[in-house]
CSV table of C-alpha atoms and ligand atoms in Angstrom, one decimal:
chain,number,residue,atom,x,y,z
A,20,UNK,CA,90.1,218.4,106.2
A,21,UNK,CA,88.5,218.6,102.1
A,22,UNK,CA,89.8,221.9,101.2
A,23,UNK,CA,93.6,220.9,102.7
A,24,UNK,CA,93.0,217.9,100.5
A,25,UNK,CA,91.2,219.7,98.0
A,26,UNK,CA,94.8,222.5,98.6
A,27,UNK,CA,97.1,218.9,97.8
A,28,UNK,CA,95.4,217.9,94.7
A,29,UNK,CA,95.5,221.4,92.9
A,30,UNK,CA,99.5,221.1,93.9
A,31,UNK,CA,99.9,217.7,92.1
A,32,UNK,CA,98.6,218.9,89.1
A,33,UNK,CA,94.8,217.6,88.7
A,34,UNK,CA,93.0,218.9,86.6
A,35,UNK,CA,89.8,220.2,87.9
A,36,UNK,CA,87.0,216.8,87.5
A,37,UNK,CA,89.8,214.8,89.4
A,38,UNK,CA,89.9,216.7,91.9
A,39,UNK,CA,86.2,216.8,92.1
A,40,UNK,CA,86.4,212.5,92.5
A,41,UNK,CA,88.5,213.5,94.7
A,42,UNK,CA,86.1,215.4,96.9
A,43,UNK,CA,84.4,212.9,97.2
A,44,UNK,CA,86.1,210.3,97.9
A,45,UNK,CA,87.7,212.1,100.5
A,46,UNK,CA,85.1,213.2,102.3
A,47,UNK,CA,83.9,209.2,102.7
A,48,UNK,CA,87.3,208.3,104.1
A,49,UNK,CA,87.3,210.8,106.8
A,50,UNK,CA,83.9,209.7,107.7
A,51,UNK,CA,85.3,206.5,108.0
A,52,UNK,CA,88.2,207.0,110.2
A,53,UNK,CA,87.3,209.8,112.6
A,54,UNK,CA,90.7,209.4,115.4
A,55,UNK,CA,91.0,205.8,117.0
A,56,UNK,CA,88.8,202.8,115.2
A,57,UNK,CA,87.2,201.6,117.6
A,58,UNK,CA,88.1,197.8,118.7
A,59,UNK,CA,85.2,195.4,119.2
A,60,UNK,CA,84.1,195.6,122.2
A,61,UNK,CA,81.4,192.5,123.4
A,62,UNK,CA,78.2,194.5,124.6
A,63,UNK,CA,76.3,193.6,128.1
A,64,UNK,CA,73.4,191.1,125.7
A,65,UNK,CA,76.9,189.3,123.9
A,66,UNK,CA,77.9,188.2,127.1
A,67,UNK,CA,74.2,187.5,128.7
A,68,UNK,CA,74.7,189.5,131.8
A,69,UNK,CA,72.0,189.8,134.0
A,70,UNK,CA,69.4,193.3,134.1
A,71,UNK,CA,71.2,195.5,136.2
A,72,UNK,CA,68.8,195.8,139.8
A,73,UNK,CA,68.7,199.5,139.7
A,74,UNK,CA,69.4,203.2,137.7
A,75,UNK,CA,72.4,203.4,135.9
A,76,UNK,CA,73.8,206.6,136.2
A,77,UNK,CA,74.9,208.9,132.9
A,78,UNK,CA,76.5,212.2,133.8
A,79,UNK,CA,76.5,215.5,131.7
A,80,UNK,CA,79.9,215.1,131.2
A,81,UNK,CA,83.2,213.3,130.0
A,82,UNK,CA,85.1,211.4,132.6
A,83,UNK,CA,88.8,212.9,133.3
A,84,UNK,CA,91.1,210.0,133.7
A,85,UNK,CA,91.4,206.8,132.8
A,86,UNK,CA,91.5,204.2,134.9
A,87,UNK,CA,93.6,200.4,134.7
A,88,UNK,CA,92.8,197.4,136.8
A,89,UNK,CA,93.4,194.3,137.8
A,90,UNK,CA,91.0,192.3,138.8
A,91,UNK,CA,93.0,189.9,141.1
A,92,UNK,CA,90.6,186.7,140.7
A,93,UNK,CA,90.4,183.7,139.3
A,94,UNK,CA,94.5,184.8,138.8
A,95,UNK,CA,96.3,183.9,135.2
A,96,UNK,CA,93.6,181.1,134.0
A,97,UNK,CA,95.7,180.0,130.4
A,98,UNK,CA,91.6,179.9,128.9
A,99,UNK,CA,92.0,182.6,125.8
A,100,UNK,CA,88.8,182.1,124.4
A,101,UNK,CA,86.2,184.2,123.7
A,102,UNK,CA,83.9,182.2,126.0
A,103,UNK,CA,85.9,182.4,128.9
A,104,UNK,CA,85.9,185.9,128.5
A,105,UNK,CA,82.2,186.2,128.2
A,106,UNK,CA,81.8,183.7,131.9
A,107,UNK,CA,84.4,186.5,133.8
A,108,UNK,CA,82.0,189.0,132.6
A,109,UNK,CA,79.1,187.5,134.4
A,110,UNK,CA,81.4,186.5,137.2
A,111,UNK,CA,82.2,189.6,138.6
A,112,UNK,CA,78.9,191.1,137.4
A,113,UNK,CA,77.5,188.5,140.4
A,114,UNK,CA,80.2,189.7,142.8
A,115,UNK,CA,78.8,193.2,142.4
A,116,UNK,CA,75.6,193.2,142.7
A,117,UNK,CA,75.3,190.3,144.3
A,118,UNK,CA,78.3,190.6,147.2
A,119,UNK,CA,78.8,194.1,146.6
A,120,UNK,CA,75.4,195.0,146.6
A,121,UNK,CA,76.1,197.5,143.7
A,122,UNK,CA,73.1,197.8,140.7
A,123,UNK,CA,75.6,196.7,138.4
A,124,UNK,CA,79.0,195.5,137.4
A,125,UNK,CA,80.9,198.6,138.8
A,126,UNK,CA,83.6,199.3,135.4
A,127,UNK,CA,82.4,200.3,132.5
A,128,UNK,CA,84.7,197.9,130.3
A,129,UNK,CA,86.8,194.2,130.8
A,130,UNK,CA,89.6,192.5,129.1
A,131,UNK,CA,90.5,189.5,128.6
A,132,UNK,CA,93.5,187.2,128.7
A,133,UNK,CA,92.8,186.8,125.8
A,134,UNK,CA,92.4,190.1,124.5
A,135,UNK,CA,88.7,189.7,124.4
A,136,UNK,CA,87.0,193.3,125.5
A,137,UNK,CA,83.9,193.5,126.8
A,138,UNK,CA,81.5,196.7,128.5
A,139,UNK,CA,81.1,196.4,132.4
A,140,UNK,CA,78.3,198.4,133.3
A,141,UNK,CA,75.2,198.7,130.6
A,142,UNK,CA,75.3,201.6,128.6
A,143,UNK,CA,78.7,202.2,128.8
A,144,UNK,CA,79.6,201.0,125.6
A,145,UNK,CA,76.6,203.5,124.2
A,146,UNK,CA,77.1,206.3,125.9
A,147,UNK,CA,81.4,206.0,124.8
A,148,UNK,CA,80.2,205.9,121.7
A,149,UNK,CA,78.4,209.4,121.4
A,150,UNK,CA,81.9,210.5,123.4
A,151,UNK,CA,80.1,213.6,125.5
A,152,UNK,CA,78.8,212.0,128.6
A,153,UNK,CA,79.9,209.7,131.3
A,154,UNK,CA,78.1,206.2,133.2
A,155,UNK,CA,78.9,206.7,137.1
A,156,UNK,CA,80.9,203.1,137.8
A,157,UNK,CA,82.3,201.3,140.7
A,158,UNK,CA,85.5,201.7,140.5
A,159,UNK,CA,88.1,204.1,142.1
A,160,UNK,CA,86.3,205.3,145.1
A,161,UNK,CA,85.5,208.1,145.9
A,162,UNK,CA,86.5,209.0,142.7
A,163,UNK,CA,83.4,207.9,139.9
A,164,UNK,CA,82.5,210.5,138.8
A,165,UNK,CA,86.1,211.7,137.1
A,166,UNK,CA,86.8,207.8,136.4
A,167,UNK,CA,86.7,205.5,133.7
A,168,UNK,CA,87.6,202.0,134.3
A,169,UNK,CA,89.1,198.3,132.5
A,170,UNK,CA,89.2,195.7,135.2
A,171,UNK,CA,91.9,193.4,132.7
A,172,UNK,CA,92.0,189.6,133.8
A,173,UNK,CA,94.4,188.7,136.1
A,174,UNK,CA,97.2,189.6,139.5
A,175,UNK,CA,99.8,191.6,137.5
A,176,UNK,CA,101.5,191.6,141.4
A,177,UNK,CA,104.3,189.9,139.9
A,178,UNK,CA,103.2,188.9,135.9
A,179,UNK,CA,103.6,189.9,133.2
A,180,UNK,CA,100.3,190.9,131.6
A,181,UNK,CA,100.2,188.2,128.4
A,182,UNK,CA,100.9,190.4,124.9
A,183,UNK,CA,96.7,189.9,124.0
A,184,UNK,CA,95.7,191.5,126.4
A,185,UNK,CA,98.0,194.5,126.7
A,186,UNK,CA,97.1,194.8,122.3
A,187,UNK,CA,94.1,195.5,123.2
A,188,UNK,CA,94.5,197.4,126.3
A,189,UNK,CA,96.7,199.8,124.0
A,190,UNK,CA,93.1,199.7,121.9
A,191,UNK,CA,91.0,200.3,124.3
A,192,UNK,CA,92.5,203.0,126.3
A,193,UNK,CA,93.3,204.8,122.6
A,194,UNK,CA,89.8,204.5,121.9
A,195,UNK,CA,88.1,206.3,124.8
A,196,UNK,CA,91.2,208.6,124.8
A,197,UNK,CA,90.6,209.2,120.9
A,198,UNK,CA,86.0,210.0,122.2
A,199,UNK,CA,86.4,212.2,125.5
A,200,UNK,CA,89.2,213.9,124.2
A,201,UNK,CA,91.4,212.9,126.9
A,202,UNK,CA,95.3,213.6,127.3
A,203,UNK,CA,98.2,210.3,127.1
A,204,UNK,CA,99.3,211.7,130.6
A,205,UNK,CA,95.5,211.3,132.1
A,206,UNK,CA,95.5,206.9,131.7
A,207,UNK,CA,96.2,206.5,135.3
A,208,UNK,CA,95.9,203.4,137.3
A,209,UNK,CA,93.4,202.2,140.3
A,210,UNK,CA,96.3,202.9,143.2
A,211,UNK,CA,97.3,207.0,142.0
A,212,UNK,CA,93.8,207.2,143.7
A,213,UNK,CA,93.2,204.5,146.6
A,214,UNK,CA,96.1,202.9,148.8
A,215,UNK,CA,95.7,199.6,146.8
A,216,UNK,CA,97.8,197.3,144.7
A,217,UNK,CA,95.6,197.3,142.1
A,218,UNK,CA,96.5,197.3,139.1
A,219,UNK,CA,99.6,194.6,140.1
A,220,UNK,CA,102.7,196.7,140.5
A,221,UNK,CA,104.2,194.9,136.6
A,222,UNK,CA,101.4,196.8,135.3
A,223,UNK,CA,102.0,199.7,137.1
A,224,UNK,CA,105.5,200.2,136.4
A,225,UNK,CA,104.3,200.0,132.4
A,226,UNK,CA,101.7,202.4,132.7
A,227,UNK,CA,104.6,204.7,131.2
A,228,UNK,CA,104.4,202.8,128.0
A,229,UNK,CA,100.7,202.4,127.9
A,230,UNK,CA,101.0,205.9,127.7
A,231,UNK,CA,103.1,206.3,124.7
A,232,UNK,CA,101.1,203.6,122.9
A,233,UNK,CA,98.5,205.2,122.8
A,234,UNK,CA,99.8,208.8,122.6
A,235,UNK,CA,101.4,206.7,119.8
A,236,UNK,CA,97.8,205.9,118.0
A,237,UNK,CA,96.8,209.3,118.8
A,238,UNK,CA,98.7,211.0,116.8
A,239,UNK,CA,99.9,213.6,119.6
A,240,UNK,CA,103.4,214.4,120.1
A,241,UNK,CA,105.8,212.4,122.4
A,242,UNK,CA,104.0,212.2,125.9
A,243,UNK,CA,105.8,214.5,128.2
A,244,UNK,CA,107.6,212.8,131.9
A,245,UNK,CA,105.6,211.1,133.5
A,246,UNK,CA,105.0,213.4,137.1
A,247,UNK,CA,105.5,211.7,140.6
A,248,UNK,CA,102.6,210.2,142.1
A,249,UNK,CA,102.2,209.1,145.7
A,250,UNK,CA,104.3,206.0,146.8
A,251,UNK,CA,102.1,202.8,148.1
A,252,UNK,CA,103.0,201.5,151.2
A,253,UNK,CA,102.4,198.3,152.4
A,254,UNK,CA,103.4,196.5,156.2
A,255,UNK,CA,106.7,194.4,155.4
A,256,UNK,CA,107.1,197.3,153.7
A,257,UNK,CA,110.9,199.3,154.6
A,258,UNK,CA,113.6,201.9,154.5
A,259,UNK,CA,113.9,205.9,154.1
A,260,UNK,CA,110.2,206.2,152.2
A,261,UNK,CA,108.6,204.2,155.5
A,262,UNK,CA,110.5,206.1,158.7
A,263,UNK,CA,109.3,209.2,156.0
A,264,UNK,CA,105.8,207.8,157.0
A,265,UNK,CA,106.3,207.4,160.5
A,266,UNK,CA,107.4,210.3,161.4
A,267,UNK,CA,103.9,212.5,160.3
A,268,UNK,CA,101.8,209.9,161.5
A,269,UNK,CA,104.0,211.2,165.0
A,270,UNK,CA,103.6,214.3,163.6
A,271,UNK,CA,99.2,213.9,163.4
A,272,UNK,CA,100.2,212.2,167.6
A,273,UNK,CA,100.1,208.4,166.2
A,274,UNK,CA,102.5,207.0,168.9
A,275,UNK,CA,104.4,204.4,166.2
A,276,UNK,CA,108.3,204.3,166.2
A,277,UNK,CA,110.3,205.6,164.3
A,278,UNK,CA,112.1,202.7,162.4
A,279,UNK,CA,111.6,202.5,158.9
A,280,UNK,CA,110.0,199.9,159.3
A,281,UNK,CA,105.8,199.3,158.4
A,282,UNK,CA,104.8,197.5,161.2
A,283,UNK,CA,101.7,196.6,163.2
A,284,UNK,CA,101.4,199.9,164.3
A,285,UNK,CA,102.2,201.6,161.8
A,286,UNK,CA,98.9,199.1,159.6
A,287,UNK,CA,96.1,200.2,162.4
A,288,UNK,CA,97.5,204.4,162.8
A,289,UNK,CA,97.2,204.2,158.8
A,290,UNK,CA,93.9,202.1,158.9
A,291,UNK,CA,92.6,204.2,161.1
A,292,UNK,CA,93.2,207.6,159.4
A,293,UNK,CA,91.8,205.6,156.4
A,294,UNK,CA,88.8,204.4,158.8
A,295,UNK,CA,88.1,207.9,159.6
A,296,UNK,CA,87.7,209.6,156.3
A,297,UNK,CA,85.6,207.3,155.4
A,298,UNK,CA,88.0,206.1,152.4
A,299,UNK,CA,86.6,203.7,149.7
A,300,UNK,CA,88.2,202.0,147.2
A,301,UNK,CA,85.6,200.2,145.4
A,302,UNK,CA,86.4,196.4,144.6
A,303,UNK,CA,88.7,195.2,141.5
A,304,UNK,CA,87.4,191.9,140.1
A,305,UNK,CA,85.8,188.7,141.2
A,306,UNK,CA,85.9,187.2,144.2
A,307,UNK,CA,87.6,187.1,147.7
A,308,UNK,CA,90.2,190.1,147.3
A,309,UNK,CA,93.2,191.1,149.0
A,310,UNK,CA,93.0,191.9,152.6
A,311,UNK,CA,94.7,195.7,151.9
A,312,UNK,CA,93.6,197.5,155.3
A,313,UNK,CA,96.9,199.4,156.5
A,314,UNK,CA,98.0,200.2,152.6
A,315,UNK,CA,99.2,203.9,152.9
A,316,UNK,CA,99.1,204.9,149.8
A,317,UNK,CA,98.2,207.7,147.2
A,318,UNK,CA,94.3,208.9,148.8
A,319,UNK,CA,96.0,209.0,152.2
A,320,UNK,CA,99.9,210.7,152.5
A,321,UNK,CA,97.7,213.6,152.1
A,322,UNK,CA,95.6,213.6,155.0
A,323,UNK,CA,99.0,212.9,157.1
A,324,UNK,CA,101.1,215.7,155.3
A,325,UNK,CA,101.5,218.2,158.2
A,326,UNK,CA,100.3,221.7,157.3
A,327,UNK,CA,103.3,223.3,157.3
A,328,UNK,CA,105.3,220.8,154.3
A,329,UNK,CA,104.6,220.7,150.6
A,330,UNK,CA,102.9,218.1,149.5
A,331,UNK,CA,104.3,218.8,145.7
A,332,UNK,CA,108.0,218.4,147.2
A,333,UNK,CA,107.6,215.6,149.8
A,334,UNK,CA,105.9,213.2,146.8
A,335,UNK,CA,109.4,214.5,144.3
A,336,UNK,CA,111.6,213.2,147.3
A,337,UNK,CA,109.5,210.2,147.9
A,338,UNK,CA,110.2,209.0,144.2
A,339,UNK,CA,113.4,210.0,143.9
B,22,ZN,ZN1,91.2,198.7,140.8
């Protein structure tokens, strides 16, 4: 860096003493802005978090994926204040500790509709600043060791996020990506791992835009096209993808009709596959959650694909 600047300065015809001054200046400027600037993130002490109920596990590796969630509850509030963001952080922590029985908040970070960022699980901010380790959370069932999660306040199945939430999400994801050297392609939605609606179809459909925005802040080249993910199918859905799922379930011994309608027997079959394989999705957000039993998503598809078929080809076919 300094060498490069020196050469550039010499090319510009500056005297040796001017280069010396410039060199000093360049070093301090470079130290102040490595990668992406840290956004304002309020630590657990700022929002008066409870102490954890046990030890926080810090793993000696970086996370692989940055995962976007929606909290579902308390819905799409219009209180955009910092006080509300702190209240929401406490509410999520209480739910995760008292109802879920976890040691602390499940997610590493929380983002409010007013655009305020808070630390979720204790030590997440300190460890993120270090850029080499990972605070083990509880937000992406069976994948917590590779995923660092951001809970975005609200329900985004039909409605879009606020501009303030979007801006802070872009900044937060870019900062995490910069700290850990994570490429934009590794920005995911919760549903890319578990059979859940999270982060809501509207926010999920904006992930390509998020990857592009983060890529711009990282200064990376134009991001590659997004790879197809397994589709999320829900009870009540109809169409050729449901029919494909039913054919696969039939081949696995489930007595479901092949009619392209995601009815009760298809739901029961999917729920049985999930239960038999110990699939959990972990919680998103605060209080009661919608019932997602029988949702067919990223973790169920690989279990019903027959030994004779190619999962990648099927994934591409289902996406198209
Ligand atoms: Zn989620």
